[in-house]
Amino acid sequence: MDNPNPAQPPAHLLDQAPGAPIRSGIPEHGRIPKYYAVKARIAALTDELGDGQTLPTERDLAERYEVARETVRQALRELLLEGRLRRQGRGTVVAGPKLEQPLSLASYTEGVRRQGRTPGRHLISLDRFPCPAALAAEIDAGPGEPVWHMERVLLADDERVGLESTYVSVARAPRLDRDFEPDSSFYAYLRDRLGIGFGDADERIETVLATPREALLIGTPPALPMLLIHRLSRDTDGRPLERVRTLYRGDRFSFTTHLGRG
């Protein structure tokens, strides 16, 4: 319904937090699912408790809000998926703020460090194989020429938060298996050891569910939404350089960018 008095803002906007759901997600007719009301109350409780504090048990929350445990369970599931809570042992604790990763040519390492966290990576595999035709143009390699595939789990303060799969021509990084430290920044290695600078990149972002293997490596339930980024990078001369497929935990990451006049 339109505001009958356009000189006055709608009442629900007067205390609306920027970026929050309009009307706190409550429909105009005022009828909301019981679990959603409980979810809002638990979310307020997490703000009172603070990061890392343990949440009361499902039974305690059900008694506190006078609802069934299944209602509490559904509210907790959504808060877990949104990253407001996380499992720790047999309990549930308040999660810290999401990591903000810039959509830029800055590496994952630089993005995490800017937030006072310690970045890391755990190498799953580094393989050399003949380049498939479908990949050749994307990394400036001929079909059948040797190519590297490197897969690493992304870490932030030793917490597993993503999975990165990188393809690069062996001709561009011939000693990758000998000179590169797998827990360090690949971009820094290309820049500092090989003198290869990044010029620009194309990225595509989508929401997916992890495969069973990916979920196992990242340590998340298969039903947890993931943010998937495909990146095709070029060097400062405009030559294709790498193809990267990166999964980020949807409950632990948000992405930022600065938009200028086109």
PDB file of N, CA, C and O in Angstrom, residues 154-210:
ATOM      1  N   LEU A 154      41.361 -23.126   1.581  1.00  0.00           N
ATOM      2  CA  LEU A 154      41.621 -21.785   2.100  1.00  0.00           C
ATOM      3  C   LEU A 154      41.362 -21.757   3.602  1.00  0.00           C
ATOM      4  O   LEU A 154      40.369 -22.297   4.087  1.00  0.00           O
ATOM      5  N   LEU A 155      42.263 -21.091   4.328  1.00  0.00           N
ATOM      6  CA  LEU A 155      42.171 -21.005   5.782  1.00  0.00           C
ATOM      7  C   LEU A 155      42.164 -19.553   6.226  1.00  0.00           C
ATOM      8  O   LEU A 155      42.783 -18.688   5.605  1.00  0.00           O
ATOM      9  N   ALA A 156      41.469 -19.288   7.325  1.00  0.00           N
ATOM     10  CA  ALA A 156      41.517 -17.989   8.000  1.00  0.00           C
ATOM     11  C   ALA A 156      41.612 -18.282   9.492  1.00  0.00           C
ATOM     12  O   ALA A 156      40.682 -18.841  10.077  1.00  0.00           O
ATOM     13  N   ASP A 157      42.757 -17.948  10.077  1.00  0.00           N
ATOM     14  CA  ASP A 157      43.008 -18.316  11.480  1.00  0.00           C
ATOM     15  C   ASP A 157      42.798 -19.811  11.692  1.00  0.00           C
ATOM     16  O   ASP A 157      42.174 -20.244  12.671  1.00  0.00           O
ATOM     17  N   ASP A 158      43.290 -20.608  10.763  1.00  0.00           N
ATOM     18  CA  ASP A 158      43.212 -22.077  10.808  1.00  0.00           C
ATOM     19  C   ASP A 158      41.797 -22.623  10.629  1.00  0.00           C
ATOM     20  O   ASP A 158      41.577 -23.829  10.735  1.00  0.00           O
ATOM     21  N   GLU A 159      40.816 -21.769  10.357  1.00  0.00           N
ATOM     22  CA  GLU A 159      39.463 -22.223  10.065  1.00  0.00           C
ATOM     23  C   GLU A 159      39.336 -22.441   8.557  1.00  0.00           C
ATOM     24  O   GLU A 159      39.713 -21.576   7.760  1.00  0.00           O
ATOM     25  N   ARG A 160      38.814 -23.588   8.154  1.00  0.00           N
ATOM     26  CA  ARG A 160      38.633 -23.881   6.734  1.00  0.00           C
ATOM     27  C   ARG A 160      37.438 -23.091   6.212  1.00  0.00           C
ATOM     28  O   ARG A 160      36.319 -23.255   6.695  1.00  0.00           O
ATOM     29  N   VAL A 161      37.696 -22.244   5.215  1.00  0.00           N
ATOM     30  CA  VAL A 161      36.641 -21.346   4.735  1.00  0.00           C
ATOM     31  C   VAL A 161      36.405 -21.432   3.231  1.00  0.00           C
ATOM     32  O   VAL A 161      35.498 -20.785   2.709  1.00  0.00           O
ATOM     33  N   GLY A 162      37.203 -22.210   2.508  1.00  0.00           N
ATOM     34  CA  GLY A 162      36.999 -22.277   1.068  1.00  0.00           C
ATOM     35  C   GLY A 162      37.893 -23.302   0.413  1.00  0.00           C
ATOM     36  O   GLY A 162      38.708 -23.966   1.059  1.00  0.00           O
ATOM     37  N   LEU A 163      37.742 -23.429  -0.897  1.00  0.00           N
ATOM     38  CA  LEU A 163      38.509 -24.388  -1.691  1.00  0.00           C
ATOM     39  C   LEU A 163      38.839 -23.739  -3.028  1.00  0.00           C
ATOM     40  O   LEU A 163      37.946 -23.262  -3.736  1.00  0.00           O
ATOM     41  N   GLU A 164      40.123 -23.742  -3.376  1.00  0.00           N
ATOM     42  CA  GLU A 164      40.610 -23.040  -4.565  1.00  0.00           C
ATOM     43  C   GLU A 164      41.257 -24.016  -5.533  1.00  0.00           C
ATOM     44  O   GLU A 164      42.086 -24.838  -5.143  1.00  0.00           O
ATOM     45  N   SER A 165      40.866 -23.906  -6.800  1.00  0.00           N
ATOM     46  CA  SER A 165      41.397 -24.767  -7.860  1.00  0.00           C
ATOM     47  C   SER A 165      41.982 -23.879  -8.948  1.00  0.00           C
ATOM     48  O   SER A 165      41.252 -23.101  -9.578  1.00  0.00           O
ATOM     49  N   THR A 166      43.297 -23.973  -9.180  1.00  0.00           N
ATOM     50  CA  THR A 166      44.006 -23.067 -10.087  1.00  0.00           C
ATOM     51  C   THR A 166      44.644 -23.846 -11.240  1.00  0.00           C
ATOM     52  O   THR A 166      45.305 -24.862 -11.015  1.00  0.00           O
ATOM     53  N   TYR A 167      44.446 -23.335 -12.460  1.00  0.00           N
ATOM     54  CA  TYR A 167      45.086 -23.897 -13.648  1.00  0.00           C
ATOM     55  C   TYR A 167      46.011 -22.839 -14.239  1.00  0.00           C
ATOM     56  O   TYR A 167      45.607 -21.691 -14.446  1.00  0.00           O
ATOM     57  N   VAL A 168      47.251 -23.240 -14.537  1.00  0.00           N
ATOM     58  CA  VAL A 168      48.208 -22.330 -15.155  1.00  0.00           C
ATOM     59  C   VAL A 168      49.146 -23.147 -16.025  1.00  0.00           C
ATOM     60  O   VAL A 168      49.474 -24.304 -15.710  1.00  0.00           O
ATOM     61  N   SER A 169      49.578 -22.571 -17.136  1.00  0.00           N
ATOM     62  CA  SER A 169      50.482 -23.259 -18.047  1.00  0.00           C
ATOM     63  C   SER A 169      51.832 -23.505 -17.381  1.00  0.00           C
ATOM     64  O   SER A 169      52.362 -22.637 -16.676  1.00  0.00           O
ATOM     65  N   VAL A 170      52.398 -24.685 -17.615  1.00  0.00           N
ATOM     66  CA  VAL A 170      53.732 -24.975 -17.087  1.00  0.00           C
ATOM     67  C   VAL A 170      54.757 -24.016 -17.681  1.00  0.00           C
ATOM     68  O   VAL A 170      55.726 -23.640 -17.022  1.00  0.00           O
ATOM     69  N   ALA A 171      54.541 -23.577 -18.904  1.00  0.00           N
ATOM     70  CA  ALA A 171      55.471 -22.634 -19.530  1.00  0.00           C
ATOM     71  C   ALA A 171      55.552 -21.325 -18.763  1.00  0.00           C
ATOM     72  O   ALA A 171      56.598 -20.666 -18.753  1.00  0.00           O
ATOM     73  N   ARG A 172      54.458 -20.923 -18.098  1.00  0.00           N
ATOM     74  CA  ARG A 172      54.460 -19.670 -17.331  1.00  0.00           C
ATOM     75  C   ARG A 172      55.075 -19.853 -15.949  1.00  0.00           C
ATOM     76  O   ARG A 172      55.591 -18.896 -15.364  1.00  0.00           O
ATOM     77  N   ALA A 173      54.977 -21.048 -15.390  1.00  0.00           N
ATOM     78  CA  ALA A 173      55.514 -21.309 -14.044  1.00  0.00           C
ATOM     79  C   ALA A 173      56.189 -22.677 -14.043  1.00  0.00           C
ATOM     80  O   ALA A 173      55.696 -23.634 -13.442  1.00  0.00           O
ATOM     81  N   PRO A 174      57.343 -22.806 -14.719  1.00  0.00           N
ATOM     82  CA  PRO A 174      57.956 -24.124 -14.937  1.00  0.00           C
ATOM     83  C   PRO A 174      58.429 -24.824 -13.665  1.00  0.00           C
ATOM     84  O   PRO A 174      58.505 -26.059 -13.640  1.00  0.00           O
ATOM     85  N   ARG A 175      58.743 -24.070 -12.619  1.00  0.00           N
ATOM     86  CA  ARG A 175      59.274 -24.686 -11.393  1.00  0.00           C
ATOM     87  C   ARG A 175      58.280 -24.591 -10.235  1.00  0.00           C
ATOM     88  O   ARG A 175      58.662 -24.551  -9.065  1.00  0.00           O
ATOM     89  N   LEU A 176      57.013 -24.564 -10.551  1.00  0.00           N
ATOM     90  CA  LEU A 176      55.988 -24.399  -9.516  1.00  0.00           C
ATOM     91  C   LEU A 176      56.071 -25.480  -8.450  1.00  0.00           C
ATOM     92  O   LEU A 176      55.875 -25.214  -7.263  1.00  0.00           O
ATOM     93  N   ASP A 177      56.380 -26.697  -8.861  1.00  0.00           N
ATOM     94  CA  ASP A 177      56.436 -27.803  -7.904  1.00  0.00           C
ATOM     95  C   ASP A 177      57.677 -27.772  -7.028  1.00  0.00           C
ATOM     96  O   ASP A 177      57.741 -28.485  -6.019  1.00  0.00           O
ATOM     97  N   ARG A 178      58.666 -26.923  -7.383  1.00  0.00           N
ATOM     98  CA  ARG A 178      59.913 -26.875  -6.608  1.00  0.00           C
ATOM     99  C   ARG A 178      60.118 -25.553  -5.871  1.00  0.00           C
ATOM    100  O   ARG A 178      60.653 -25.524  -4.775  1.00  0.00           O
ATOM    101  N   ASP A 179      59.703 -24.456  -6.478  1.00  0.00           N
ATOM    102  CA  ASP A 179      60.001 -23.139  -5.911  1.00  0.00           C
ATOM    103  C   ASP A 179      58.867 -22.542  -5.087  1.00  0.00           C
ATOM    104  O   ASP A 179      59.083 -21.588  -4.339  1.00  0.00           O
ATOM    105  N   PHE A 180      57.664 -23.057  -5.235  1.00  0.00           N
ATOM    106  CA  PHE A 180      56.505 -22.406  -4.635  1.00  0.00           C
ATOM    107  C   PHE A 180      56.138 -23.057  -3.302  1.00  0.00           C
ATOM    108  O   PHE A 180      56.075 -24.292  -3.201  1.00  0.00           O
ATOM    109  N   GLU A 181      55.893 -22.206  -2.290  1.00  0.00           N
ATOM    110  CA  GLU A 181      55.403 -22.690  -0.997  1.00  0.00           C
ATOM    111  C   GLU A 181      53.880 -22.753  -1.065  1.00  0.00           C
ATOM    112  O   GLU A 181      53.215 -21.718  -1.188  1.00  0.00           O
ATOM    113  N   PRO A 182      53.294 -23.931  -0.969  1.00  0.00           N
ATOM    114  CA  PRO A 182      51.849 -24.071  -1.199  1.00  0.00           C
ATOM    115  C   PRO A 182      50.955 -23.294  -0.249  1.00  0.00           C
ATOM    116  O   PRO A 182      49.805 -23.023  -0.575  1.00  0.00           O
ATOM    117  N   ASP A 183      51.471 -22.927   0.943  1.00  0.00           N
ATOM    118  CA  ASP A 183      50.629 -22.190   1.890  1.00  0.00           C
ATOM    119  C   ASP A 183      50.743 -20.683   1.711  1.00  0.00           C
ATOM    120  O   ASP A 183      50.193 -19.910   2.497  1.00  0.00           O
ATOM    121  N   SER A 184      51.446 -20.244   0.670  1.00  0.00           N
ATOM    122  CA  SER A 184      51.650 -18.806   0.438  1.00  0.00           C
ATOM    123  C   SER A 184      50.801 -18.329  -0.734  1.00  0.00           C
ATOM    124  O   SER A 184      50.068 -19.088  -1.368  1.00  0.00           O
ATOM    125  N   SER A 185      50.924 -17.045  -1.042  1.00  0.00           N
ATOM    126  CA  SER A 185      50.150 -16.419  -2.119  1.00  0.00           C
ATOM    127  C   SER A 185      50.742 -16.762  -3.483  1.00  0.00           C
ATOM    128  O   SER A 185      51.925 -16.499  -3.745  1.00  0.00           O
ATOM    129  N   PHE A 186      49.914 -17.330  -4.348  1.00  0.00           N
ATOM    130  CA  PHE A 186      50.351 -17.641  -5.708  1.00  0.00           C
ATOM    131  C   PHE A 186      50.610 -16.358  -6.489  1.00  0.00           C
ATOM    132  O   PHE A 186      51.551 -16.275  -7.280  1.00  0.00           O
ATOM    133  N   TYR A 187      49.799 -15.322  -6.235  1.00  0.00           N
ATOM    134  CA  TYR A 187      49.992 -14.051  -6.930  1.00  0.00           C
ATOM    135  C   TYR A 187      51.336 -13.423  -6.564  1.00  0.00           C
ATOM    136  O   TYR A 187      52.028 -12.871  -7.407  1.00  0.00           O
ATOM    137  N   ALA A 188      51.686 -13.498  -5.273  1.00  0.00           N
ATOM    138  CA  ALA A 188      52.977 -12.947  -4.849  1.00  0.00           C
ATOM    139  C   ALA A 188      54.124 -13.728  -5.485  1.00  0.00           C
ATOM    140  O   ALA A 188      55.155 -13.148  -5.853  1.00  0.00           O
ATOM    141  N   TYR A 189      53.968 -15.024  -5.611  1.00  0.00           N
ATOM    142  CA  TYR A 189      54.996 -15.850  -6.253  1.00  0.00           C
ATOM    143  C   TYR A 189      55.189 -15.439  -7.710  1.00  0.00           C
ATOM    144  O   TYR A 189      56.323 -15.264  -8.178  1.00  0.00           O
ATOM    145  N   LEU A 190      54.095 -15.276  -8.449  1.00  0.00           N
ATOM    146  CA  LEU A 190      54.211 -14.872  -9.850  1.00  0.00           C
ATOM    147  C   LEU A 190      54.860 -13.502  -9.975  1.00  0.00           C
ATOM    148  O   LEU A 190      55.711 -13.277 -10.846  1.00  0.00           O
ATOM    149  N   ARG A 191      54.472 -12.604  -9.083  1.00  0.00           N
ATOM    150  CA  ARG A 191      54.993 -11.238  -9.156  1.00  0.00           C
ATOM    151  C   ARG A 191      56.460 -11.167  -8.724  1.00  0.00           C
ATOM    152  O   ARG A 191      57.300 -10.581  -9.429  1.00  0.00           O
ATOM    153  N   ASP A 192      56.777 -11.751  -7.579  1.00  0.00           N
ATOM    154  CA  ASP A 192      58.102 -11.560  -6.984  1.00  0.00           C
ATOM    155  C   ASP A 192      59.161 -12.506  -7.537  1.00  0.00           C
ATOM    156  O   ASP A 192      60.332 -12.129  -7.662  1.00  0.00           O
ATOM    157  N   ARG A 193      58.769 -13.740  -7.864  1.00  0.00           N
ATOM    158  CA  ARG A 193      59.748 -14.716  -8.338  1.00  0.00           C
ATOM    159  C   ARG A 193      59.836 -14.781  -9.854  1.00  0.00           C
ATOM    160  O   ARG A 193      60.908 -15.016 -10.405  1.00  0.00           O
ATOM    161  N   LEU A 194      58.711 -14.564 -10.533  1.00  0.00           N
ATOM    162  CA  LEU A 194      58.684 -14.726 -11.981  1.00  0.00           C
ATOM    163  C   LEU A 194      58.505 -13.415 -12.728  1.00  0.00           C
ATOM    164  O   LEU A 194      58.583 -13.390 -13.960  1.00  0.00           O
ATOM    165  N   GLY A 195      58.256 -12.327 -12.013  1.00  0.00           N
ATOM    166  CA  GLY A 195      58.106 -11.027 -12.659  1.00  0.00           C
ATOM    167  C   GLY A 195      56.856 -10.903 -13.502  1.00  0.00           C
ATOM    168  O   GLY A 195      56.809 -10.109 -14.445  1.00  0.00           O
ATOM    169  N   ILE A 196      55.818 -11.680 -13.174  1.00  0.00           N
ATOM    170  CA  ILE A 196      54.562 -11.643 -13.918  1.00  0.00           C
ATOM    171  C   ILE A 196      53.549 -10.819 -13.130  1.00  0.00           C
ATOM    172  O   ILE A 196      53.205 -11.171 -11.996  1.00  0.00           O
ATOM    173  N   GLY A 197      53.090  -9.732 -13.710  1.00  0.00           N
ATOM    174  CA  GLY A 197      52.110  -8.886 -13.047  1.00  0.00           C
ATOM    175  C   GLY A 197      50.718  -9.148 -13.586  1.00  0.00           C
ATOM    176  O   GLY A 197      50.543  -9.503 -14.755  1.00  0.00           O
ATOM    177  N   PHE A 198      49.718  -8.965 -12.726  1.00  0.00           N
ATOM    178  CA  PHE A 198      48.325  -9.150 -13.143  1.00  0.00           C
ATOM    179  C   PHE A 198      47.797  -7.856 -13.737  1.00  0.00           C
ATOM    180  O   PHE A 198      47.931  -6.788 -13.142  1.00  0.00           O
ATOM    181  N   GLY A 199      47.192  -7.968 -14.917  1.00  0.00           N
ATOM    182  CA  GLY A 199      46.638  -6.795 -15.569  1.00  0.00           C
ATOM    183  C   GLY A 199      45.158  -6.629 -15.310  1.00  0.00           C
ATOM    184  O   GLY A 199      44.711  -5.598 -14.809  1.00  0.00           O
ATOM    185  N   ASP A 200      44.357  -7.645 -15.639  1.00  0.00           N
ATOM    186  CA  ASP A 200      42.923  -7.581 -15.405  1.00  0.00           C
ATOM    187  C   ASP A 200      42.373  -8.996 -15.364  1.00  0.00           C
ATOM    188  O   ASP A 200      43.093  -9.971 -15.610  1.00  0.00           O
ATOM    189  N   ALA A 201      41.099  -9.107 -15.055  1.00  0.00           N
ATOM    190  CA  ALA A 201      40.473 -10.421 -14.937  1.00  0.00           C
ATOM    191  C   ALA A 201      38.978 -10.304 -15.172  1.00  0.00           C
ATOM    192  O   ALA A 201      38.383  -9.244 -14.973  1.00  0.00           O
ATOM    193  N   ASP A 202      38.379 -11.391 -15.594  1.00  0.00           N
ATOM    194  CA  ASP A 202      36.926 -11.523 -15.688  1.00  0.00           C
ATOM    195  C   ASP A 202      36.483 -12.499 -14.606  1.00  0.00           C
ATOM    196  O   ASP A 202      37.101 -13.566 -14.430  1.00  0.00           O
ATOM    197  N   GLU A 203      35.414 -12.129 -13.890  1.00  0.00           N
ATOM    198  CA  GLU A 203      34.908 -13.003 -12.829  1.00  0.00           C
ATOM    199  C   GLU A 203      33.412 -13.224 -13.002  1.00  0.00           C
ATOM    200  O   GLU A 203      32.690 -12.336 -13.446  1.00  0.00           O
ATOM    201  N   ARG A 204      33.001 -14.406 -12.620  1.00  0.00           N
ATOM    202  CA  ARG A 204      31.575 -14.749 -12.603  1.00  0.00           C
ATOM    203  C   ARG A 204      31.264 -15.370 -11.248  1.00  0.00           C
ATOM    204  O   ARG A 204      31.966 -16.266 -10.787  1.00  0.00           O
ATOM    205  N   ILE A 205      30.208 -14.872 -10.601  1.00  0.00           N
ATOM    206  CA  ILE A 205      29.845 -15.334  -9.264  1.00  0.00           C
ATOM    207  C   ILE A 205      28.477 -15.992  -9.318  1.00  0.00           C
ATOM    208  O   ILE A 205      27.552 -15.471  -9.945  1.00  0.00           O
ATOM    209  N   GLU A 206      28.358 -17.126  -8.647  1.00  0.00           N
ATOM    210  CA  GLU A 206      27.071 -17.803  -8.542  1.00  0.00           C
ATOM    211  C   GLU A 206      26.982 -18.518  -7.206  1.00  0.00           C
ATOM    212  O   GLU A 206      27.991 -18.699  -6.504  1.00  0.00           O
ATOM    213  N   THR A 207      25.770 -18.894  -6.849  1.00  0.00           N
ATOM    214  CA  THR A 207      25.533 -19.640  -5.621  1.00  0.00           C
ATOM    215  C   THR A 207      25.345 -21.107  -5.963  1.00  0.00           C
ATOM    216  O   THR A 207      24.564 -21.443  -6.864  1.00  0.00           O
ATOM    217  N   VAL A 208      26.065 -21.980  -5.263  1.00  0.00           N
ATOM    218  CA  VAL A 208      25.982 -23.414  -5.524  1.00  0.00           C
ATOM    219  C   VAL A 208      25.995 -24.158  -4.194  1.00  0.00           C
ATOM    220  O   VAL A 208      26.255 -23.580  -3.132  1.00  0.00           O
ATOM    221  N   LEU A 209      25.729 -25.453  -4.276  1.00  0.00           N
ATOM    222  CA  LEU A 209      25.955 -26.351  -3.153  1.00  0.00           C
ATOM    223  C   LEU A 209      27.243 -27.119  -3.428  1.00  0.00           C
ATOM    224  O   LEU A 209      27.517 -27.497  -4.567  1.00  0.00           O
ATOM    225  N   ALA A 210      28.015 -27.345  -2.400  1.00  0.00           N
ATOM    226  CA  ALA A 210      29.262 -28.087  -2.567  1.00  0.00           C
ATOM    227  C   ALA A 210      28.964 -29.548  -2.907  1.00  0.00           C
ATOM    228  O   ALA A 210      27.945 -30.104  -2.494  1.00  0.00           O
TER     229      ALA A 210
END
